PDB file of N, CA and C in Angstrom:
ATOM      1  N   UNK A   1       2.090   4.881   3.429  1.00  0.00           N
ATOM      2  CA  UNK A   1       1.291   3.744   3.041  1.00  0.00           C
ATOM      3  C   UNK A   1       2.031   2.451   3.322  1.00  0.00           C
ATOM      4  N   UNK A   2       3.331   2.466   3.108  1.00  0.00           N
ATOM      5  CA  UNK A   2       4.090   1.240   3.297  1.00  0.00           C
ATOM      6  C   UNK A   2       3.991   0.739   4.737  1.00  0.00           C
ATOM      7  N   UNK A   3       4.015   1.645   5.689  1.00  0.00           N
ATOM      8  CA  UNK A   3       3.996   1.239   7.095  1.00  0.00           C
ATOM      9  C   UNK A   3       2.612   0.843   7.594  1.00  0.00           C
ATOM     10  N   UNK A   4       1.550   1.261   6.923  1.00  0.00           N
ATOM     11  CA  UNK A   4       0.204   0.984   7.440  1.00  0.00           C
ATOM     12  C   UNK A   4      -0.643   0.082   6.558  1.00  0.00           C
ATOM     13  N   UNK A   5      -0.249  -0.123   5.320  1.00  0.00           N
ATOM     14  CA  UNK A   5      -1.004  -1.002   4.426  1.00  0.00           C
ATOM     15  C   UNK A   5      -0.294  -2.348   4.351  1.00  0.00           C
ATOM     16  N   UNK A   6      -0.821  -3.329   5.048  1.00  0.00           N
ATOM     17  CA  UNK A   6      -0.189  -4.645   5.147  1.00  0.00           C
ATOM     18  C   UNK A   6      -0.031  -5.336   3.794  1.00  0.00           C
ATOM     19  N   UNK A   7      -0.785  -4.924   2.795  1.00  0.00           N
ATOM     20  CA  UNK A   7      -0.692  -5.533   1.466  1.00  0.00           C
ATOM     21  C   UNK A   7       0.749  -5.528   0.958  1.00  0.00           C
ATOM     22  N   UNK A   8       1.409  -4.402   1.099  1.00  0.00           N
ATOM     23  CA  UNK A   8       2.766  -4.256   0.577  1.00  0.00           C
ATOM     24  C   UNK A   8       3.767  -5.019   1.428  1.00  0.00           C
ATOM     25  N   UNK A   9       3.619  -4.976   2.725  1.00  0.00           N
ATOM     26  CA  UNK A   9       4.566  -5.644   3.613  1.00  0.00           C
ATOM     27  C   UNK A   9       4.470  -7.163   3.511  1.00  0.00           C
ATOM     28  N   UNK A  10       3.235  -7.671   3.403  1.00  0.00           N
ATOM     29  CA  UNK A  10       3.053  -9.123   3.296  1.00  0.00           C
ATOM     30  C   UNK A  10       3.806  -9.719   2.120  1.00  0.00           C
ATOM     31  N   UNK A  11       3.919  -8.962   1.051  1.00  0.00           N
ATOM     32  CA  UNK A  11       4.601  -9.452  -0.154  1.00  0.00           C
ATOM     33  C   UNK A  11       6.076  -9.754   0.101  1.00  0.00           C
ATOM     34  N   UNK A  12       6.633  -9.167   1.164  1.00  0.00           N
ATOM     35  CA  UNK A  12       8.039  -9.432   1.500  1.00  0.00           C
ATOM     36  C   UNK A  12       8.167 -10.080   2.876  1.00  0.00           C
ATOM     37  N   UNK A  13       7.064 -10.664   3.370  1.00  0.00           N
ATOM     38  CA  UNK A  13       7.103 -11.418   4.613  1.00  0.00           C
ATOM     39  C   UNK A  13       7.107 -10.589   5.882  1.00  0.00           C
ATOM     40  N   UNK A  14       6.658  -9.340   5.820  1.00  0.00           N
ATOM     41  CA  UNK A  14       6.626  -8.469   6.999  1.00  0.00           C
ATOM     42  C   UNK A  14       5.203  -8.203   7.459  1.00  0.00           C
ATOM     43  N   UNK A  15       5.051  -7.810   8.731  1.00  0.00           N
ATOM     44  CA  UNK A  15       3.754  -7.504   9.335  1.00  0.00           C
ATOM     45  C   UNK A  15       3.871  -6.132  10.011  1.00  0.00           C
ATOM     46  N   UNK A  16       2.939  -5.192   9.748  1.00  0.00           N
ATOM     47  CA  UNK A  16       3.061  -3.841  10.300  1.00  0.00           C
ATOM     48  C   UNK A  16       3.231  -3.794  11.820  1.00  0.00           C
ATOM     49  N   UNK A  17       2.390  -4.464  12.578  1.00  0.00           N
ATOM     50  CA  UNK A  17       2.464  -4.403  14.034  1.00  0.00           C
ATOM     51  C   UNK A  17       3.675  -5.101  14.623  1.00  0.00           C
ATOM     52  N   UNK A  18       4.273  -5.986  13.873  1.00  0.00           N
ATOM     53  CA  UNK A  18       5.423  -6.745  14.359  1.00  0.00           C
ATOM     54  C   UNK A  18       6.743  -6.167  13.859  1.00  0.00           C
ATOM     55  N   UNK A  19       6.794  -5.775  12.601  1.00  0.00           N
ATOM     56  CA  UNK A  19       8.057  -5.386  11.977  1.00  0.00           C
ATOM     57  C   UNK A  19       8.246  -3.883  11.815  1.00  0.00           C
ATOM     58  N   UNK A  20       7.206  -3.127  12.016  1.00  0.00           N
ATOM     59  CA  UNK A  20       7.297  -1.670  11.919  1.00  0.00           C
ATOM     60  C   UNK A  20       7.042  -1.109  13.318  1.00  0.00           C
ATOM     61  N   UNK A  21       8.032  -0.454  13.897  1.00  0.00           N
ATOM     62  CA  UNK A  21       7.913   0.065  15.258  1.00  0.00           C
ATOM     63  C   UNK A  21       7.111   1.360  15.304  1.00  0.00           C
ATOM     64  N   UNK A  22       7.101   2.120  14.246  1.00  0.00           N
ATOM     65  CA  UNK A  22       6.371   3.380  14.228  1.00  0.00           C
ATOM     66  C   UNK A  22       6.554   4.075  12.896  1.00  0.00           C
ATOM     67  N   UNK A  23       5.900   5.205  12.766  1.00  0.00           N
ATOM     68  CA  UNK A  23       6.051   5.980  11.547  1.00  0.00           C
ATOM     69  C   UNK A  23       5.820   7.438  11.854  1.00  0.00           C
ATOM     70  N   UNK A  24       6.400   8.261  11.041  1.00  0.00           N
ATOM     71  CA  UNK A  24       6.179   9.701  11.126  1.00  0.00           C
ATOM     72  C   UNK A  24       5.721  10.142   9.751  1.00  0.00           C
ATOM     73  N   UNK A  25       4.517  10.658   9.682  1.00  0.00           N
ATOM     74  CA  UNK A  25       3.998  11.149   8.405  1.00  0.00           C
ATOM     75  C   UNK A  25       4.588  12.513   8.105  1.00  0.00           C
ATOM     76  N   UNK A  26       5.306  12.624   7.008  1.00  0.00           N
ATOM     77  CA  UNK A  26       5.965  13.884   6.683  1.00  0.00           C
ATOM     78  C   UNK A  26       5.361  14.583   5.475  1.00  0.00           C
ATOM     79  N   UNK A  27       4.366  13.974   4.889  1.00  0.00           N
ATOM     80  CA  UNK A  27       3.711  14.636   3.765  1.00  0.00           C
ATOM     81  C   UNK A  27       2.222  14.368   3.848  1.00  0.00           C
ATOM     82  N   UNK A  28       1.467  15.116   3.195  1.00  0.00           N
ATOM     83  CA  UNK A  28       0.019  14.951   3.199  1.00  0.00           C
ATOM     84  C   UNK A  28      -0.505  15.538   1.916  1.00  0.00           C
ATOM     85  N   UNK A  29      -1.752  15.587   1.719  1.00  0.00           N
ATOM     86  CA  UNK A  29      -2.818  15.222   2.655  1.00  0.00           C
ATOM     87  C   UNK A  29      -2.988  13.705   2.756  1.00  0.00           C
ATOM     88  N   UNK A  30      -3.712  13.292   3.760  1.00  0.00           N
ATOM     89  CA  UNK A  30      -3.913  11.869   3.998  1.00  0.00           C
ATOM     90  C   UNK A  30      -5.292  11.380   3.567  1.00  0.00           C
ATOM     91  N   UNK A  31      -6.178  12.299   3.277  1.00  0.00           N
ATOM     92  CA  UNK A  31      -7.523  11.953   2.812  1.00  0.00           C
ATOM     93  C   UNK A  31      -7.980  13.050   1.866  1.00  0.00           C
ATOM     94  N   UNK A  32      -8.010  12.769   0.589  1.00  0.00           N
ATOM     95  CA  UNK A  32      -8.382  13.807  -0.377  1.00  0.00           C
ATOM     96  C   UNK A  32      -9.389  13.308  -1.408  1.00  0.00           C
ATOM     97  N   UNK A  33     -10.343  12.510  -0.933  1.00  0.00           N
ATOM     98  CA  UNK A  33     -11.399  12.026  -1.819  1.00  0.00           C
ATOM     99  C   UNK A  33     -12.662  12.852  -1.664  1.00  0.00           C
ATOM    100  N   UNK A  34     -13.487  12.961  -2.663  1.00  0.00           N
ATOM    101  CA  UNK A  34     -13.314  12.411  -4.007  1.00  0.00           C
ATOM    102  C   UNK A  34     -12.350  13.270  -4.817  1.00  0.00           C
ATOM    103  N   UNK A  35     -11.633  12.625  -5.705  1.00  0.00           N
ATOM    104  CA  UNK A  35     -10.718  13.349  -6.584  1.00  0.00           C
ATOM    105  C   UNK A  35     -11.525  14.153  -7.591  1.00  0.00           C
ATOM    106  N   UNK A  36     -11.051  15.355  -7.870  1.00  0.00           N
ATOM    107  CA  UNK A  36     -11.762  16.227  -8.809  1.00  0.00           C
ATOM    108  C   UNK A  36     -10.890  16.640  -9.982  1.00  0.00           C
ATOM    109  N   UNK A  37      -9.697  16.084 -10.044  1.00  0.00           N
ATOM    110  CA  UNK A  37      -8.765  16.414 -11.116  1.00  0.00           C
ATOM    111  C   UNK A  37      -8.577  15.182 -12.004  1.00  0.00           C
ATOM    112  N   UNK A  38      -8.734  15.355 -13.281  1.00  0.00           N
ATOM    113  CA  UNK A  38      -8.661  14.229 -14.220  1.00  0.00           C
ATOM    114  C   UNK A  38      -7.320  13.500 -14.149  1.00  0.00           C
ATOM    115  N   UNK A  39      -6.236  14.238 -14.010  1.00  0.00           N
ATOM    116  CA  UNK A  39      -4.906  13.618 -13.924  1.00  0.00           C
ATOM    117  C   UNK A  39      -4.814  12.748 -12.670  1.00  0.00           C
ATOM    118  N   UNK A  40      -5.300  13.244 -11.533  1.00  0.00           N
ATOM    119  CA  UNK A  40      -5.263  12.456 -10.298  1.00  0.00           C
ATOM    120  C   UNK A  40      -6.149  11.220 -10.406  1.00  0.00           C
ATOM    121  N   UNK A  41      -7.262  11.336 -11.076  1.00  0.00           N
ATOM    122  CA  UNK A  41      -8.124  10.168 -11.287  1.00  0.00           C
ATOM    123  C   UNK A  41      -7.384   9.088 -12.073  1.00  0.00           C
ATOM    124  N   UNK A  42      -6.606   9.485 -13.048  1.00  0.00           N
ATOM    125  CA  UNK A  42      -5.812   8.529 -13.825  1.00  0.00           C
ATOM    126  C   UNK A  42      -4.740   7.901 -12.940  1.00  0.00           C
ATOM    127  N   UNK A  43      -4.036   8.714 -12.187  1.00  0.00           N
ATOM    128  CA  UNK A  43      -2.954   8.226 -11.324  1.00  0.00           C
ATOM    129  C   UNK A  43      -3.476   7.235 -10.289  1.00  0.00           C
ATOM    130  N   UNK A  44      -4.611   7.560  -9.650  1.00  0.00           N
ATOM    131  CA  UNK A  44      -5.138   6.728  -8.569  1.00  0.00           C
ATOM    132  C   UNK A  44      -6.165   5.697  -9.027  1.00  0.00           C
ATOM    133  N   UNK A  45      -6.441   5.642 -10.319  1.00  0.00           N
ATOM    134  CA  UNK A  45      -7.326   4.618 -10.852  1.00  0.00           C
ATOM    135  C   UNK A  45      -8.804   4.859 -10.622  1.00  0.00           C
ATOM    136  N   UNK A  46      -9.196   6.101 -10.465  1.00  0.00           N
ATOM    137  CA  UNK A  46     -10.609   6.436 -10.289  1.00  0.00           C
ATOM    138  C   UNK A  46     -10.777   7.593  -9.331  1.00  0.00           C
ATOM    139  N   UNK A  47     -11.991   8.131  -9.293  1.00  0.00           N
ATOM    140  CA  UNK A  47     -12.258   9.314  -8.477  1.00  0.00           C
ATOM    141  C   UNK A  47     -12.518   8.995  -7.015  1.00  0.00           C
ATOM    142  N   UNK A  48     -12.939   7.774  -6.718  1.00  0.00           N
ATOM    143  CA  UNK A  48     -13.320   7.468  -5.340  1.00  0.00           C
ATOM    144  C   UNK A  48     -12.820   6.075  -4.951  1.00  0.00           C
ATOM    145  N   UNK A  49     -11.527   5.957  -4.661  1.00  0.00           N
ATOM    146  CA  UNK A  49     -10.920   4.677  -4.269  1.00  0.00           C
ATOM    147  C   UNK A  49     -10.303   4.824  -2.881  1.00  0.00           C
ATOM    148  N   UNK A  50     -11.063   4.549  -1.831  1.00  0.00           N
ATOM    149  CA  UNK A  50     -10.573   4.731  -0.461  1.00  0.00           C
ATOM    150  C   UNK A  50      -9.282   3.981  -0.156  1.00  0.00           C
ATOM    151  N   UNK A  51      -9.043   2.856  -0.821  1.00  0.00           N
ATOM    152  CA  UNK A  51      -7.823   2.092  -0.538  1.00  0.00           C
ATOM    153  C   UNK A  51      -6.551   2.842  -0.930  1.00  0.00           C
ATOM    154  N   UNK A  52      -6.677   3.929  -1.696  1.00  0.00           N
ATOM    155  CA  UNK A  52      -5.507   4.727  -2.072  1.00  0.00           C
ATOM    156  C   UNK A  52      -5.180   5.797  -1.035  1.00  0.00           C
ATOM    157  N   UNK A  53      -6.010   5.909  -0.005  1.00  0.00           N
ATOM    158  CA  UNK A  53      -5.847   6.956   0.992  1.00  0.00           C
ATOM    159  C   UNK A  53      -5.222   6.399   2.277  1.00  0.00           C
ATOM    160  N   UNK A  54      -4.136   6.981   2.749  1.00  0.00           N
ATOM    161  CA  UNK A  54      -3.514   6.492   3.978  1.00  0.00           C
ATOM    162  C   UNK A  54      -4.486   6.397   5.151  1.00  0.00           C
ATOM    163  N   UNK A  55      -5.376   7.344   5.287  1.00  0.00           N
ATOM    164  CA  UNK A  55      -6.305   7.357   6.422  1.00  0.00           C
ATOM    165  C   UNK A  55      -7.202   6.124   6.434  1.00  0.00           C
ATOM    166  N   UNK A  56      -7.418   5.515   5.296  1.00  0.00           N
ATOM    167  CA  UNK A  56      -8.270   4.320   5.211  1.00  0.00           C
ATOM    168  C   UNK A  56      -7.629   3.100   5.853  1.00  0.00           C
ATOM    169  N   UNK A  57      -6.335   3.136   6.084  1.00  0.00           N
ATOM    170  CA  UNK A  57      -5.618   1.980   6.627  1.00  0.00           C
ATOM    171  C   UNK A  57      -5.302   2.121   8.112  1.00  0.00           C
ATOM    172  N   UNK A  58      -5.690   3.237   8.716  1.00  0.00           N
ATOM    173  CA  UNK A  58      -5.396   3.465  10.125  1.00  0.00           C
ATOM    174  C   UNK A  58      -6.658   3.236  10.948  1.00  0.00           C
ATOM    175  N   UNK A  59      -6.555   2.353  11.911  1.00  0.00           N
ATOM    176  CA  UNK A  59      -7.643   2.123  12.854  1.00  0.00           C
ATOM    177  C   UNK A  59      -7.169   2.535  14.236  1.00  0.00           C
ATOM    178  N   UNK A  60      -8.065   2.633  15.177  1.00  0.00           N
ATOM    179  CA  UNK A  60      -7.683   3.003  16.539  1.00  0.00           C
ATOM    180  C   UNK A  60      -6.649   2.011  17.086  1.00  0.00           C
ATOM    181  N   UNK A  61      -6.868   0.722  16.892  1.00  0.00           N
ATOM    182  CA  UNK A  61      -5.941  -0.299  17.387  1.00  0.00           C
ATOM    183  C   UNK A  61      -4.584  -0.171  16.699  1.00  0.00           C
ATOM    184  N   UNK A  62      -4.582   0.013  15.408  1.00  0.00           N
ATOM    185  CA  UNK A  62      -3.314   0.105  14.668  1.00  0.00           C
ATOM    186  C   UNK A  62      -2.581   1.390  15.042  1.00  0.00           C
ATOM    187  N   UNK A  63      -3.317   2.470  15.290  1.00  0.00           N
ATOM    188  CA  UNK A  63      -2.683   3.735  15.654  1.00  0.00           C
ATOM    189  C   UNK A  63      -1.895   3.568  16.957  1.00  0.00           C
ATOM    190  N   UNK A  64      -2.458   2.891  17.927  1.00  0.00           N
ATOM    191  CA  UNK A  64      -1.755   2.666  19.192  1.00  0.00           C
ATOM    192  C   UNK A  64      -0.545   1.769  19.002  1.00  0.00           C
ATOM    193  N   UNK A  65      -0.683   0.771  18.167  1.00  0.00           N
ATOM    194  CA  UNK A  65       0.373  -0.227  17.994  1.00  0.00           C
ATOM    195  C   UNK A  65       1.537   0.316  17.167  1.00  0.00           C
ATOM    196  N   UNK A  66       1.229   1.073  16.140  1.00  0.00           N
ATOM    197  CA  UNK A  66       2.278   1.468  15.202  1.00  0.00           C
ATOM    198  C   UNK A  66       2.893   2.836  15.492  1.00  0.00           C
ATOM    199  N   UNK A  67       2.118   3.726  16.020  1.00  0.00           N
ATOM    200  CA  UNK A  67       2.614   5.104  16.058  1.00  0.00           C
ATOM    201  C   UNK A  67       2.769   5.644  17.461  1.00  0.00           C
TER     202      UNK A  67
END
C-alpha cells in the first residue's frame, strides 16, 4: 500500500511515480471484499471499503510506471 497509495507518501513529500522505482508484492490477498468476518470489519473500518484494498490503487498507467 505504501508504494501505490499516494496518500501516505504525500505526507512525507514523496510521489509514487517519481520516488518509488518499483515494488514486489510479497503477501496477499490484494482484493478481499466484501469482508465477511466481524473482526476484519472492525480492523478495516467496515465491510466494503475499496480504499483499503491494494488493487484499488493500481491502474494500468501506474502499473507500467511503478512495477
